[in-house]
Amino acid sequence: MRLTPDLTPEYSDPHSYPAGVAWQDGQYIPVSQAKISVLDYGFLHSDATYDTVHVWDGAFFRLDAHIERFLAGVERLRMTLPVSVPEIREILHNCVSLSGYRRAYVEMVCTRGTARDFSRDPRAATNRFLAFAVPYGSVADDAQMKRGLHVTITNTTRIPPSSVDPRVKNYHWLDLIGGLFDAYDRGGETALLLDSDGNIAEGPGFNAFSVRDGALITPEHGVLRGITRRTVMEIGHEQGRTVREGTLTRDALRSSDEVFITSTAGGVMPVTRIDGAPVNDGAVGPVTRAIMSTYWAWHKDKRFVEDVVYPSQET
Ligand code: PLP
């Protein structure tokens, strides 16, 4: 390993960042020092893709699936990564290892970059890669995990897939952020957005599931194919449940037996109130609990995990 960054938070900085380790231009640096140019189209035009994987108790969860989704996004955006896949794996491992975090949120990013003459032709730009590891964070806090989230279905429509392909993980978040403010104004803790037909799409950083008669239903169109969503569908199959991707109306969601949301940032998170009204009896349901329990059990399952080697373990 090339460098041990100083992880002391920079309190003199008016913007306080979480401590962590980033990789940029061949170097490991404190994440607060990782920068992209204001001229990068990733910043100016949101012309970028990324992926987020988590490390839980010292091991990556489904790293291969996250890298695969990232590479598919890079290809769909017609970008060229300046690093190879083995290098990406090494960089992500080193960011976590150098941070020392046993529970981390790890992001890999490819931006369009820019061209020397600031050409507006995206083909002229040199694409950039960076990665970082910061402390693990969740959509739901501890109290919300126990009693379930209170969600508001907003009237904000998710950007339609005909405009921006939601399968390419992207930073086009103004609809999601607008939805969040709408939810806060209406007493909610987070938001679910609708697709252009008025059916449930997804929320800021998560997919949604409805449980009815033991079966799982999740929106099919206009959503990111979440890795947690996929994991939950696999768990559902393993538990012998019917699992369906399809249309989920507002009314169907509200009248579900149980509702939960899924994200790398938090895993499987119960929802017990929608638009101020309880889902069923307002308690976290047995199917949600069973899926949460298997989801975390799979974090010890060799099929899905990959250990990080920390400096103290090196021989
Ligand atoms: N939908 C959106 C818009 C997201 O940004 C995310 C994750 O950040 C998800 C869904 C959940 O995907 P995953 O389970 O892969 O974290």
PDB file of C-alpha atoms in Angstrom, residues 91-236:
ATOM      1  CA  ILE A  91      -8.586   0.107  -5.312  1.00  0.00           C
ATOM      2  CA  LEU A  92     -11.872  -0.612  -3.507  1.00  0.00           C
ATOM      3  CA  HIS A  93     -10.209  -3.126  -1.200  1.00  0.00           C
ATOM      4  CA  ASN A  94      -7.365  -0.703  -0.428  1.00  0.00           C
ATOM      5  CA  CYS A  95      -9.727   2.240   0.272  1.00  0.00           C
ATOM      6  CA  VAL A  96     -11.545   0.161   2.894  1.00  0.00           C
ATOM      7  CA  SER A  97      -8.403  -1.390   4.305  1.00  0.00           C
ATOM      8  CA  LEU A  98      -6.664   1.990   4.681  1.00  0.00           C
ATOM      9  CA  SER A  99      -9.769   3.518   6.270  1.00  0.00           C
ATOM     10  CA  GLY A 100      -9.809   0.733   8.871  1.00  0.00           C
ATOM     11  CA  TYR A 101     -13.634   0.732   8.689  1.00  0.00           C
ATOM     12  CA  ARG A 102     -15.218  -2.671   9.253  1.00  0.00           C
ATOM     13  CA  ARG A 103     -18.588  -1.246   8.191  1.00  0.00           C
ATOM     14  CA  ALA A 104     -18.221   1.014   5.189  1.00  0.00           C
ATOM     15  CA  TYR A 105     -20.091   2.584   2.320  1.00  0.00           C
ATOM     16  CA  VAL A 106     -17.898   2.277  -0.756  1.00  0.00           C
ATOM     17  CA  GLU A 107     -18.484   4.180  -3.965  1.00  0.00           C
ATOM     18  CA  MET A 108     -16.909   3.820  -7.430  1.00  0.00           C
ATOM     19  CA  VAL A 109     -17.554   6.664  -9.862  1.00  0.00           C
ATOM     20  CA  CYS A 110     -16.908   7.279 -13.557  1.00  0.00           C
ATOM     21  CA  THR A 111     -17.441  10.818 -14.807  1.00  0.00           C
ATOM     22  CA  ARG A 112     -17.451  12.034 -18.395  1.00  0.00           C
ATOM     23  CA  GLY A 113     -14.502  14.287 -17.551  1.00  0.00           C
ATOM     24  CA  THR A 114     -13.721  17.083 -19.944  1.00  0.00           C
ATOM     25  CA  ALA A 115     -11.686  17.879 -23.051  1.00  0.00           C
ATOM     26  CA  ARG A 116      -8.767  20.294 -23.134  1.00  0.00           C
ATOM     27  CA  ASP A 117     -10.684  22.665 -25.444  1.00  0.00           C
ATOM     28  CA  PHE A 118     -13.877  22.277 -23.337  1.00  0.00           C
ATOM     29  CA  SER A 119     -15.565  20.678 -26.349  1.00  0.00           C
ATOM     30  CA  ARG A 120     -19.273  20.030 -25.865  1.00  0.00           C
ATOM     31  CA  ASP A 121     -18.938  16.781 -27.808  1.00  0.00           C
ATOM     32  CA  PRO A 122     -19.049  14.057 -25.127  1.00  0.00           C
ATOM     33  CA  ARG A 123     -16.900  11.845 -27.364  1.00  0.00           C
ATOM     34  CA  ALA A 124     -14.012  14.277 -26.970  1.00  0.00           C
ATOM     35  CA  ALA A 125     -13.878  14.025 -23.183  1.00  0.00           C
ATOM     36  CA  THR A 126     -11.404  11.922 -21.225  1.00  0.00           C
ATOM     37  CA  ASN A 127     -13.393   9.898 -18.705  1.00  0.00           C
ATOM     38  CA  ARG A 128     -12.301   9.828 -15.061  1.00  0.00           C
ATOM     39  CA  PHE A 129     -12.520   7.217 -12.332  1.00  0.00           C
ATOM     40  CA  LEU A 130     -12.453   7.701  -8.592  1.00  0.00           C
ATOM     41  CA  ALA A 131     -13.479   5.685  -5.577  1.00  0.00           C
ATOM     42  CA  PHE A 132     -13.899   6.179  -1.851  1.00  0.00           C
ATOM     43  CA  ALA A 133     -14.793   4.444   1.413  1.00  0.00           C
ATOM     44  CA  VAL A 134     -16.629   6.285   4.200  1.00  0.00           C
ATOM     45  CA  PRO A 135     -18.499   5.048   7.304  1.00  0.00           C
ATOM     46  CA  TYR A 136     -21.565   2.909   6.614  1.00  0.00           C
ATOM     47  CA  GLY A 137     -24.841   4.809   6.572  1.00  0.00           C
ATOM     48  CA  SER A 138     -28.468   3.745   6.351  1.00  0.00           C
ATOM     49  CA  VAL A 139     -31.642   5.284   4.907  1.00  0.00           C
ATOM     50  CA  ALA A 140     -33.398   4.375   8.188  1.00  0.00           C
ATOM     51  CA  ASP A 141     -31.983   5.160  11.637  1.00  0.00           C
ATOM     52  CA  ASP A 142     -32.098   2.650  14.510  1.00  0.00           C
ATOM     53  CA  ALA A 143     -35.513   3.797  15.767  1.00  0.00           C
ATOM     54  CA  GLN A 144     -36.997   3.678  12.260  1.00  0.00           C
ATOM     55  CA  MET A 145     -35.550   0.189  11.718  1.00  0.00           C
ATOM     56  CA  LYS A 146     -37.375  -0.992  14.863  1.00  0.00           C
ATOM     57  CA  ARG A 147     -40.759   0.678  14.394  1.00  0.00           C
ATOM     58  CA  GLY A 148     -40.757   1.064  10.611  1.00  0.00           C
ATOM     59  CA  LEU A 149     -40.420   4.126   8.395  1.00  0.00           C
ATOM     60  CA  HIS A 150     -43.188   6.645   7.791  1.00  0.00           C
ATOM     61  CA  VAL A 151     -43.288   7.181   4.048  1.00  0.00           C
ATOM     62  CA  THR A 152     -45.097   9.750   1.921  1.00  0.00           C
ATOM     63  CA  ILE A 153     -46.093   8.994  -1.647  1.00  0.00           C
ATOM     64  CA  THR A 154     -45.293  12.240  -3.425  1.00  0.00           C
ATOM     65  CA  ASN A 155     -46.824  13.667  -6.553  1.00  0.00           C
ATOM     66  CA  THR A 156     -43.348  14.129  -7.983  1.00  0.00           C
ATOM     67  CA  THR A 157     -42.921  11.888 -11.004  1.00  0.00           C
ATOM     68  CA  ARG A 158     -39.673   9.938 -11.289  1.00  0.00           C
ATOM     69  CA  ILE A 159     -37.720  10.892 -14.432  1.00  0.00           C
ATOM     70  CA  PRO A 160     -39.187   8.535 -17.067  1.00  0.00           C
ATOM     71  CA  PRO A 161     -37.001   5.702 -18.368  1.00  0.00           C
ATOM     72  CA  SER A 162     -37.464   7.040 -21.894  1.00  0.00           C
ATOM     73  CA  SER A 163     -35.508  10.137 -20.757  1.00  0.00           C
ATOM     74  CA  VAL A 164     -32.874   8.689 -18.434  1.00  0.00           C
ATOM     75  CA  ASP A 165     -32.310   4.935 -18.169  1.00  0.00           C
ATOM     76  CA  PRO A 166     -32.810   4.208 -14.451  1.00  0.00           C
ATOM     77  CA  ARG A 167     -30.816   0.964 -14.794  1.00  0.00           C
ATOM     78  CA  VAL A 168     -27.734   3.158 -15.169  1.00  0.00           C
ATOM     79  CA  LYS A 169     -27.118   4.276 -11.599  1.00  0.00           C
ATOM     80  CA  ASN A 170     -26.961   8.040 -11.866  1.00  0.00           C
ATOM     81  CA  TYR A 171     -26.913  11.351 -10.027  1.00  0.00           C
ATOM     82  CA  HIS A 172     -30.101  12.750 -11.609  1.00  0.00           C
ATOM     83  CA  TRP A 173     -31.598  13.262  -8.180  1.00  0.00           C
ATOM     84  CA  LEU A 174     -33.568  16.518  -8.445  1.00  0.00           C
ATOM     85  CA  ASP A 175     -36.864  14.601  -8.685  1.00  0.00           C
ATOM     86  CA  LEU A 176     -35.871  12.460  -5.688  1.00  0.00           C
ATOM     87  CA  ILE A 177     -34.756  15.499  -3.670  1.00  0.00           C
ATOM     88  CA  GLY A 178     -37.945  17.392  -4.569  1.00  0.00           C
ATOM     89  CA  GLY A 179     -39.893  14.317  -3.449  1.00  0.00           C
ATOM     90  CA  LEU A 180     -38.048  14.291  -0.136  1.00  0.00           C
ATOM     91  CA  PHE A 181     -38.925  17.934   0.607  1.00  0.00           C
ATOM     92  CA  ASP A 182     -42.535  17.236  -0.354  1.00  0.00           C
ATOM     93  CA  ALA A 183     -42.532  14.255   2.054  1.00  0.00           C
ATOM     94  CA  TYR A 184     -41.042  16.334   4.898  1.00  0.00           C
ATOM     95  CA  ASP A 185     -43.647  19.074   4.324  1.00  0.00           C
ATOM     96  CA  ARG A 186     -46.373  16.455   4.664  1.00  0.00           C
ATOM     97  CA  GLY A 187     -44.981  14.849   7.825  1.00  0.00           C
ATOM     98  CA  GLY A 188     -43.215  11.913   6.169  1.00  0.00           C
ATOM     99  CA  GLU A 189     -39.693  10.684   6.865  1.00  0.00           C
ATOM    100  CA  THR A 190     -38.909   9.699   3.307  1.00  0.00           C
ATOM    101  CA  ALA A 191     -40.581   9.633  -0.102  1.00  0.00           C
ATOM    102  CA  LEU A 192     -41.808   7.251  -2.742  1.00  0.00           C
ATOM    103  CA  LEU A 193     -42.088   8.655  -6.246  1.00  0.00           C
ATOM    104  CA  LEU A 194     -44.546   7.653  -8.939  1.00  0.00           C
ATOM    105  CA  ASP A 195     -43.847   6.713 -12.534  1.00  0.00           C
ATOM    106  CA  SER A 196     -45.500   8.633 -15.376  1.00  0.00           C
ATOM    107  CA  ASP A 197     -48.557   6.309 -15.222  1.00  0.00           C
ATOM    108  CA  GLY A 198     -49.078   7.195 -11.556  1.00  0.00           C
ATOM    109  CA  ASN A 199     -47.825   3.859 -10.199  1.00  0.00           C
ATOM    110  CA  ILE A 200     -45.147   3.375  -7.550  1.00  0.00           C
ATOM    111  CA  ALA A 201     -41.586   3.696  -8.906  1.00  0.00           C
ATOM    112  CA  GLU A 202     -38.836   4.089  -6.282  1.00  0.00           C
ATOM    113  CA  GLY A 203     -37.492   6.457  -3.634  1.00  0.00           C
ATOM    114  CA  PRO A 204     -34.288   8.401  -2.923  1.00  0.00           C
ATOM    115  CA  GLY A 205     -31.820   5.534  -2.919  1.00  0.00           C
ATOM    116  CA  PHE A 206     -34.185   2.581  -2.523  1.00  0.00           C
ATOM    117  CA  ASN A 207     -36.619   0.164  -4.178  1.00  0.00           C
ATOM    118  CA  ALA A 208     -40.022  -0.742  -2.743  1.00  0.00           C
ATOM    119  CA  PHE A 209     -41.755  -4.064  -2.003  1.00  0.00           C
ATOM    120  CA  SER A 210     -45.346  -4.901  -1.129  1.00  0.00           C
ATOM    121  CA  VAL A 211     -46.200  -8.133   0.703  1.00  0.00           C
ATOM    122  CA  ARG A 212     -49.636  -9.698   0.162  1.00  0.00           C
ATOM    123  CA  ASP A 213     -50.611 -13.199   1.269  1.00  0.00           C
ATOM    124  CA  GLY A 214     -46.912 -14.024   1.716  1.00  0.00           C
ATOM    125  CA  ALA A 215     -46.041 -13.042  -1.892  1.00  0.00           C
ATOM    126  CA  LEU A 216     -43.594 -10.258  -2.795  1.00  0.00           C
ATOM    127  CA  ILE A 217     -44.349  -7.640  -5.457  1.00  0.00           C
ATOM    128  CA  THR A 218     -41.927  -4.940  -6.602  1.00  0.00           C
ATOM    129  CA  PRO A 219     -42.223  -2.331  -9.393  1.00  0.00           C
ATOM    130  CA  GLU A 220     -40.752  -3.516 -12.664  1.00  0.00           C
ATOM    131  CA  HIS A 221     -40.423  -0.392 -14.807  1.00  0.00           C
ATOM    132  CA  GLY A 222     -38.690   2.904 -14.249  1.00  0.00           C
ATOM    133  CA  VAL A 223     -36.470   1.705 -11.412  1.00  0.00           C
ATOM    134  CA  LEU A 224     -32.848   0.902 -10.711  1.00  0.00           C
ATOM    135  CA  ARG A 225     -32.346  -2.853 -10.604  1.00  0.00           C
ATOM    136  CA  GLY A 226     -31.163  -2.671  -7.000  1.00  0.00           C
ATOM    137  CA  ILE A 227     -28.722  -5.307  -5.817  1.00  0.00           C
ATOM    138  CA  THR A 228     -30.652  -5.444  -2.523  1.00  0.00           C
ATOM    139  CA  ARG A 229     -33.890  -5.815  -4.533  1.00  0.00           C
ATOM    140  CA  ARG A 230     -32.301  -8.744  -6.389  1.00  0.00           C
ATOM    141  CA  THR A 231     -31.072 -10.260  -3.106  1.00  0.00           C
ATOM    142  CA  VAL A 232     -34.563  -9.980  -1.597  1.00  0.00           C
ATOM    143  CA  MET A 233     -36.088 -11.628  -4.680  1.00  0.00           C
ATOM    144  CA  GLU A 234     -33.603 -14.494  -4.333  1.00  0.00           C
ATOM    145  CA  ILE A 235     -34.384 -14.783  -0.609  1.00  0.00           C
ATOM    146  CA  GLY A 236     -38.106 -14.820  -1.473  1.00  0.00           C
TER     147      GLY A 236
END
